[in-house]
Short mmCIF file of C-alpha atoms in Angstrom, two decimals:
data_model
loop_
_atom_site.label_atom_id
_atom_site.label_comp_id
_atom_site.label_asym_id
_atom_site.label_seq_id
_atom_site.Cartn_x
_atom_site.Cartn_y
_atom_site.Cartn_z
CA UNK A 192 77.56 153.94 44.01
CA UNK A 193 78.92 151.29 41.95
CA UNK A 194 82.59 152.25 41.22
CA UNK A 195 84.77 150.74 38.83
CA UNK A 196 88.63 150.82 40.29
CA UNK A 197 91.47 150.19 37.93
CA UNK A 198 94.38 148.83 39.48
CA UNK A 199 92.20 146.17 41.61
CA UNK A 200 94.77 144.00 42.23
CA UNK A 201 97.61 146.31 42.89
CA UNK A 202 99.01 148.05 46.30
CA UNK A 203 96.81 150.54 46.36
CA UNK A 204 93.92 148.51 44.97
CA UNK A 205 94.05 146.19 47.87
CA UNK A 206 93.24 148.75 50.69
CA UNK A 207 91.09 150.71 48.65
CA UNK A 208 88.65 148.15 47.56
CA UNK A 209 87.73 147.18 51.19
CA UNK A 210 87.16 151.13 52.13
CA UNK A 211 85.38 152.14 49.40
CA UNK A 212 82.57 148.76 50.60
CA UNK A 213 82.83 150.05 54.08
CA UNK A 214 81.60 152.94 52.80
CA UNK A 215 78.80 151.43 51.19
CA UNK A 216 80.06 151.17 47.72
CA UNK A 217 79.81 148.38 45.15
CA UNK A 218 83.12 147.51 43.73
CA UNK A 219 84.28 146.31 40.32
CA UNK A 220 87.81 146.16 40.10
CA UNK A 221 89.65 146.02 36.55
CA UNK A 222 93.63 145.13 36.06
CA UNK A 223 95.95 142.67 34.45
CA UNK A 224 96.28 140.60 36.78
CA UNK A 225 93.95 138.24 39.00
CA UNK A 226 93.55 139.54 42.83
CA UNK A 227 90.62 139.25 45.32
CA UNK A 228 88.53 142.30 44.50
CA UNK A 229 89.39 142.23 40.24
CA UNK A 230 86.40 140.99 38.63
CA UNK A 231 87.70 142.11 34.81
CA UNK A 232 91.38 141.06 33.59
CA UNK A 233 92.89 143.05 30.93
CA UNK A 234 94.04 146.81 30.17
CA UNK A 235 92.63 150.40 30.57
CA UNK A 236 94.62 150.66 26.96
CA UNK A 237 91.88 148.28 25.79
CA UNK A 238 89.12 150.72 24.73
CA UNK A 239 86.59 148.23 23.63
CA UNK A 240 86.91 146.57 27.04
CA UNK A 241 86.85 149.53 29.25
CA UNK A 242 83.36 150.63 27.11
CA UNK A 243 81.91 147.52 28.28
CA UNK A 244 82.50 147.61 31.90
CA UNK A 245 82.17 151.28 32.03
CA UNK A 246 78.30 150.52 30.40
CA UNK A 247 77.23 147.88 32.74
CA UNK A 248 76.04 150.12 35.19
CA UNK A 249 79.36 152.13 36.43
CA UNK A 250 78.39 154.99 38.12
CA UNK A 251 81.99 156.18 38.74
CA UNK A 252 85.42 155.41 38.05
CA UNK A 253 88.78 155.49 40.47
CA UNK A 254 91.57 154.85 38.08
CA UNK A 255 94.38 154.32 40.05
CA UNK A 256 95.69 151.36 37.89
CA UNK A 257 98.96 152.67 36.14
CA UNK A 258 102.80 151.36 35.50
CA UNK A 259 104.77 153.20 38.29
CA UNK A 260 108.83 154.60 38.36
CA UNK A 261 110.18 150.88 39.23
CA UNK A 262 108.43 149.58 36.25
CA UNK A 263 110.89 151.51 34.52
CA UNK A 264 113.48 149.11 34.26
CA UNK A 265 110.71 146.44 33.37
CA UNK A 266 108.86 148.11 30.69
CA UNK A 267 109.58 150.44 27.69
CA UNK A 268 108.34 153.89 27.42
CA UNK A 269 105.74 152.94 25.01
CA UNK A 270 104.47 150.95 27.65
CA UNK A 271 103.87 154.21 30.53
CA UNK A 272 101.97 155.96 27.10
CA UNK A 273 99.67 152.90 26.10
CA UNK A 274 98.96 152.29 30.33
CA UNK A 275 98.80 156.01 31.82
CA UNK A 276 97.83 158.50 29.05
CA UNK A 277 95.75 155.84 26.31
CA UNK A 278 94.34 154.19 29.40
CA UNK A 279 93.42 157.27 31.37
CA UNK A 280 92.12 158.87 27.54
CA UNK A 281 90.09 155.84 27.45
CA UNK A 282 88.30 155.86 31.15
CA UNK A 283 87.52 159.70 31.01
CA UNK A 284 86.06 158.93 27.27
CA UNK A 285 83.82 156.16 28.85
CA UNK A 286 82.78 157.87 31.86
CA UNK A 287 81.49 160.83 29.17
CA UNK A 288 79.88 158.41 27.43
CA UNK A 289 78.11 157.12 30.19
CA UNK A 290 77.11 160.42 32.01
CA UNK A 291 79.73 160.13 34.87
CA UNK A 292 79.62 163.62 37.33
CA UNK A 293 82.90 162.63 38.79
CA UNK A 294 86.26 161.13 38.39
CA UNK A 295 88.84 160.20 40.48
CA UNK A 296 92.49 160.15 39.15
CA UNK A 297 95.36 158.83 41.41
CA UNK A 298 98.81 160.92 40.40
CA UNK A 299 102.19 161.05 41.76
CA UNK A 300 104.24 163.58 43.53
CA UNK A 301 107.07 162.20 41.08
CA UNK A 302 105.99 164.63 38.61
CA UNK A 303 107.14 167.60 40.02
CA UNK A 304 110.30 166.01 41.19
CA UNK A 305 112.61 168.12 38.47
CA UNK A 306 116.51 167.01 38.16
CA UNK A 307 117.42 169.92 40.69
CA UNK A 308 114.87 169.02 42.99
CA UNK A 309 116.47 164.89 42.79
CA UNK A 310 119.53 166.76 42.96
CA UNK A 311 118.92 168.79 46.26
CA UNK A 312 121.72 171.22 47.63
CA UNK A 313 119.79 174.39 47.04
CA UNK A 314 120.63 175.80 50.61
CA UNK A 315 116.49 175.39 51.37
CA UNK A 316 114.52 172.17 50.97
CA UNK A 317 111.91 172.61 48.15
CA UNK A 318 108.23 173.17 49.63
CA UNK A 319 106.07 171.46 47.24
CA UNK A 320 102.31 172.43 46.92
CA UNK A 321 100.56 172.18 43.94
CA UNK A 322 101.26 174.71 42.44
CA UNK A 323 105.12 173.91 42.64
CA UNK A 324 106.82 173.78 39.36
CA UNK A 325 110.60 173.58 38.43
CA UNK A 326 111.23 171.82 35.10
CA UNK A 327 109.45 169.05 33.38
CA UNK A 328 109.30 165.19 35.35
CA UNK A 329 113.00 163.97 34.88
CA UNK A 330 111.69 160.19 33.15
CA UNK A 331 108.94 158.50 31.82
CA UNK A 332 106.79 157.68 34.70
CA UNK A 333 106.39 161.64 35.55
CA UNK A 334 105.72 162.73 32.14
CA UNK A 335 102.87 160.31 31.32
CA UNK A 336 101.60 161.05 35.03
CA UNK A 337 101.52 164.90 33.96
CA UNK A 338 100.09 164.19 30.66
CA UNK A 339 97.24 162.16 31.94
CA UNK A 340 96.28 164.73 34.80
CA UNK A 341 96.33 167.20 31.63
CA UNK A 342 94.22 165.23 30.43
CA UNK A 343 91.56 165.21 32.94
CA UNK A 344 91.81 169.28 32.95
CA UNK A 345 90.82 169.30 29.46
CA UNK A 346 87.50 167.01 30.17
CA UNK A 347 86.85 168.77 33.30
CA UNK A 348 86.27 172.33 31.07
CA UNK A 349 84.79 170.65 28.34
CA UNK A 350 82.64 168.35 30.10
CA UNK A 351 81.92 169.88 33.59
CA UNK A 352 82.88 167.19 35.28
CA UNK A 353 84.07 167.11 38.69
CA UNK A 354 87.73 165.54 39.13
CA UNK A 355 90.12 164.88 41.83
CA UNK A 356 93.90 164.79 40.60
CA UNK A 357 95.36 163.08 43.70
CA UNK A 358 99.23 163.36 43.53
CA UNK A 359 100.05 160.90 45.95
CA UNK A 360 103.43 161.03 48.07
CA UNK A 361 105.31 157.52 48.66
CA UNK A 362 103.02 154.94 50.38
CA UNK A 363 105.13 151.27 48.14
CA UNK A 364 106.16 148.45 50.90
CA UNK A 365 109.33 147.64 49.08
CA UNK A 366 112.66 149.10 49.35
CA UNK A 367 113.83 152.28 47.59
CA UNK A 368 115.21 151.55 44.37
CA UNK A 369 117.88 154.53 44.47
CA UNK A 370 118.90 154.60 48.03
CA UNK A 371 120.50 152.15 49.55
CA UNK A 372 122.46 153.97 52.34
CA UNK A 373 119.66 153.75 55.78
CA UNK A 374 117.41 150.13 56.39
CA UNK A 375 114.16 149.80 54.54
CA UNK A 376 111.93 150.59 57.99
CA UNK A 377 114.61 153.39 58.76
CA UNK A 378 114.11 155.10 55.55
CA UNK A 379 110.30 154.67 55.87
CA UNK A 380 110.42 156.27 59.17
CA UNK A 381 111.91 159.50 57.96
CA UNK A 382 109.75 160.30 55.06
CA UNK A 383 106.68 160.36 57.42
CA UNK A 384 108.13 163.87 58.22
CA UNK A 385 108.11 165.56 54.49
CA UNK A 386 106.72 163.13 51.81
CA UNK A 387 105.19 159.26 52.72
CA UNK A 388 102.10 158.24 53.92
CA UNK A 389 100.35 155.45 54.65
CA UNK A 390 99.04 152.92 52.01
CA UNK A 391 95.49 153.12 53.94
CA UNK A 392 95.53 156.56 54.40
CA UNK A 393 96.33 156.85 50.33
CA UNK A 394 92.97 154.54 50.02
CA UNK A 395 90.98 156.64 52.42
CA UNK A 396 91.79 160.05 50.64
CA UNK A 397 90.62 158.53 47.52
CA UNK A 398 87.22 157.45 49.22
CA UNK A 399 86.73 160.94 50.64
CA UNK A 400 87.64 162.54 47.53
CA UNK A 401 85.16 160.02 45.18
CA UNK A 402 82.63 161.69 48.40
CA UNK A 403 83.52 165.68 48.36
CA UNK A 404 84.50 166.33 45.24
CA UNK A 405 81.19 167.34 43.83
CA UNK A 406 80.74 170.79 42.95
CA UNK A 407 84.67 171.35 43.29
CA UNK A 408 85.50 171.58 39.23
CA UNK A 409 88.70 169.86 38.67
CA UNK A 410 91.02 170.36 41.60
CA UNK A 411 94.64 168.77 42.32
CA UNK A 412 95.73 167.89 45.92
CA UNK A 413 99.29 166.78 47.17
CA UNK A 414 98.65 163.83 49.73
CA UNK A 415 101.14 163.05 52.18
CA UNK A 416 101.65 162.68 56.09
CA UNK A 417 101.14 166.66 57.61
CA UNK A 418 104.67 167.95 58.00
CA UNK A 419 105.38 168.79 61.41
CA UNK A 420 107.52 171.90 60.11
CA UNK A 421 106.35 174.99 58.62
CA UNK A 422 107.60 176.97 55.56
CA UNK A 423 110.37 179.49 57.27
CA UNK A 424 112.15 176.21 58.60
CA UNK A 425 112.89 175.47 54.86
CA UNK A 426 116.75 177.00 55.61
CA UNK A 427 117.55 174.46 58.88
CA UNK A 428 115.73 171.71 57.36
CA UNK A 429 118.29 171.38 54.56
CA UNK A 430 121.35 172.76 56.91
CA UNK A 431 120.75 171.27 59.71
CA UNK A 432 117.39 168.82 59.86
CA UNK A 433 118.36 167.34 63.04
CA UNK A 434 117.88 170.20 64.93
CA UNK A 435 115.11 171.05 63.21
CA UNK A 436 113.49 167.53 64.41
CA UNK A 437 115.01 168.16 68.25
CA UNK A 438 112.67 171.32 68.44
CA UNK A 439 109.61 169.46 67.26
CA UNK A 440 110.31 165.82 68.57
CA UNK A 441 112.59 166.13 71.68
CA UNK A 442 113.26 162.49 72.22
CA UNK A 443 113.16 161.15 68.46
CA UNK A 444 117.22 160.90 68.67
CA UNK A 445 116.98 158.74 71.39
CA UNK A 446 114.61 156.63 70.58
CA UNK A 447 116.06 156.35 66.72
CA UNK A 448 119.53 155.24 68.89
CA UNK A 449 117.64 152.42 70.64
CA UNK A 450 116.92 151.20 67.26
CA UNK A 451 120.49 151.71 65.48
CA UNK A 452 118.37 154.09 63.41
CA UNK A 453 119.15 157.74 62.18
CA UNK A 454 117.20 160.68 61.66
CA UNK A 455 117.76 162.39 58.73
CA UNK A 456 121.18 165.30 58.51
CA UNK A 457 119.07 166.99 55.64
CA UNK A 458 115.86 167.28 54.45
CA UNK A 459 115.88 168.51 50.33
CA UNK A 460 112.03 168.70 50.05
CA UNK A 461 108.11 168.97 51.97
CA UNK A 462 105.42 167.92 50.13
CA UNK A 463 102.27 170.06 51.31
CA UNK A 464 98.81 168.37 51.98
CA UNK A 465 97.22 171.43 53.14
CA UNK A 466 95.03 171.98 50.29
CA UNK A 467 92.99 168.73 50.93
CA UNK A 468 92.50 168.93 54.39
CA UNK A 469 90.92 172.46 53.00
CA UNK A 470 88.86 171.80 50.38
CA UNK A 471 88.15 167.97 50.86
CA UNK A 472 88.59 168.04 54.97
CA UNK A 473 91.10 164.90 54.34
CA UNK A 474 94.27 164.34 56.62
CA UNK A 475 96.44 161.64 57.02
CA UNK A 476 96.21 159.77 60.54
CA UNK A 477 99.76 158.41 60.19
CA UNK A 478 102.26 160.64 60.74
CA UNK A 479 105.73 160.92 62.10
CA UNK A 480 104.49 161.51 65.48
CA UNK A 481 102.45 158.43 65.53
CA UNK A 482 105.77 156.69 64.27
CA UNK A 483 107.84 158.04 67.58
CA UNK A 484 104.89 157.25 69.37
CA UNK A 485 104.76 152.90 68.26
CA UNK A 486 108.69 152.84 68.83
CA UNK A 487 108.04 155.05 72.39
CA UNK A 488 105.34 152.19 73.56
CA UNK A 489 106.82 149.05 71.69
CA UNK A 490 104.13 148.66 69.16
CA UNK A 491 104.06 147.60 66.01
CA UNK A 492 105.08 150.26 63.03
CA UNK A 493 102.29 152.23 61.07
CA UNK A 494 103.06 151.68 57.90
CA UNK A 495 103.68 148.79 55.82
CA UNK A 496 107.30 147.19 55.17
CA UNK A 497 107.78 144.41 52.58
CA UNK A 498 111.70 144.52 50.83
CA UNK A 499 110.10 141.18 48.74
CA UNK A 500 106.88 142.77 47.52
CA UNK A 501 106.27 142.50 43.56
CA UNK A 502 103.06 144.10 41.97
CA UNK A 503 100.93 141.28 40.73
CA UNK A 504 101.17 142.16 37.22
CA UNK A 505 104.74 140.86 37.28
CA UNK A 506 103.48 137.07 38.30
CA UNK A 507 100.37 137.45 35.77
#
């Protein structure tokens, strides 16, 4: 299929572009800035310019170009509207237009993060599936995210199209912007076990999904790493996480200790990929477990580590 991917030049762009030609797709990759596999420069909020890619021959769209929750302190609000709700308005529009059968929508976890969820200190961490709601996205990012996957519900019913609302966990190279307490790689290292995954198993979900989705209606999936815990551990993980981990991963304290690395006291939330490894037979292949398993045998880390990175955009 020739698919046109939004965000070419961006984190995600740059692992998905070579997956979805292994897979025997042709690529034409739209964003603001220049990068190796972005053929068009300018905006999704640019109707006029979407129409014209989207009518040379697009067969399907990935849009997983959008302004993200560090952008926040680049960009004003109008900014998130014009990029993830106009934008995303504008590709579903085209892909009508042109007769598209699918879509493929990349989302965010971040929008079901409420204030008490950021808060934590409920006496249980939070088990997030999809259908997990408690309160509206607590800034700007979230509620544009949650607007634009409303967005694709309402073309879905009135279009039958198929769509894949992928609300990816954390997968960025760069440092947390909020926590500065545990090392980059550290802090990395511990989300594998309730809500990061791997920037090429993020790309690889969206190729499967662009693959299976067919026939599906509009369906939302939670992607992250498979938690090793399971939903009546909720209690311990936020009392107690440690112990938690020492039943699953006997050695992970030691090996953290060789590193000058801890393991987490509490864990506040899961996020649960269950659903697509259900309906779309995707799973992560990076997990906590193959984390232990790199520092057990010396190798190098699975995931990606960069405290420099900057999106493109920011040098365009």
């Amino acid at each position: 299929m020739k698919i046109l991917l939004t965000g070419s030049s961006g984190w995600l762009g740059r692992f998905l572009a070579p997956q979805l030609r292994a897979a025997g797709h042709e690529v034409v990759g739209l964003d603001i800035a220049s990068g190796a596999d972005t053929q068009h420069i300018g905006s999704v909020a640019d109707a006029a310019l979407v129409d014209s890619i989207v009518a040379d021959g697009i067969e399907a769209i990935i849009h997983g170009g959008a302004l993200h929750k560090p952008d926040i302190a680049r960009y004003p609000k109008q900014a998130f509207i014009d990029t993830n709700v106009t934008g995303t308005l504008n590709l579903l529009e085209a892909a009508v237009r042109a007769g598209h059968d699918r879509f493929i929508f990349t989302s965010t976890t971040s929008l079901m993060v409420s204030q008490r969820v950021r808060d934590g200190g409920q006496g249980e961490a939070f088990w997030m599936d999809e259908s997990f709601y408690d309160g509206p996205p607590r800034n700007i990012y979230g509620v544009t995210k949650a607007a634009a996957e409303n967005l694709c519900r309402i073309f879905a019913a009135e279009q039958g199209m198929d769509i894949a609302i992928l609300r990816t966990g954390r997968f960025f190279p760069e440092d947390d912007d909020t926590h500065h307490v545990l090392s980059g790689e550290n802090m990395k290292a511990n989300e594998f076990l309730n809500r990061r995954l791997s920037a090429a198993d993020a790309a690889r979900a969206h190729v499967v999904a662009l693959e299976t989705i067919a026939g599906l209606g509009c369906e939302t999936f939670v992607l992250s790493a498979p938690p090793p815990f399971t939903r009546d551990e909720a209690g311990e993980l936020a009392r107690d996480a440690r112990a938690a981990i020492a039943r699953h991963f006997p050695d992970a304290a030691e090996l953290y200790a060789a590193r000058g690395w801890d393991l987490p006291a509490s864990i506040d939330r899961v996020y649960d990929p269950a659903r697509a490894e259900r309906l779309l037979g995707f799973r992560c292949r990076t997990d906590f477990a193959s984390v232990l398993d790199a520092i057990r045998t010396d190798r190098p880390l699975p995931f990606d580590h960069d405290p420099a990175y900057l999106p493109p955009k920011e040098f365009a």
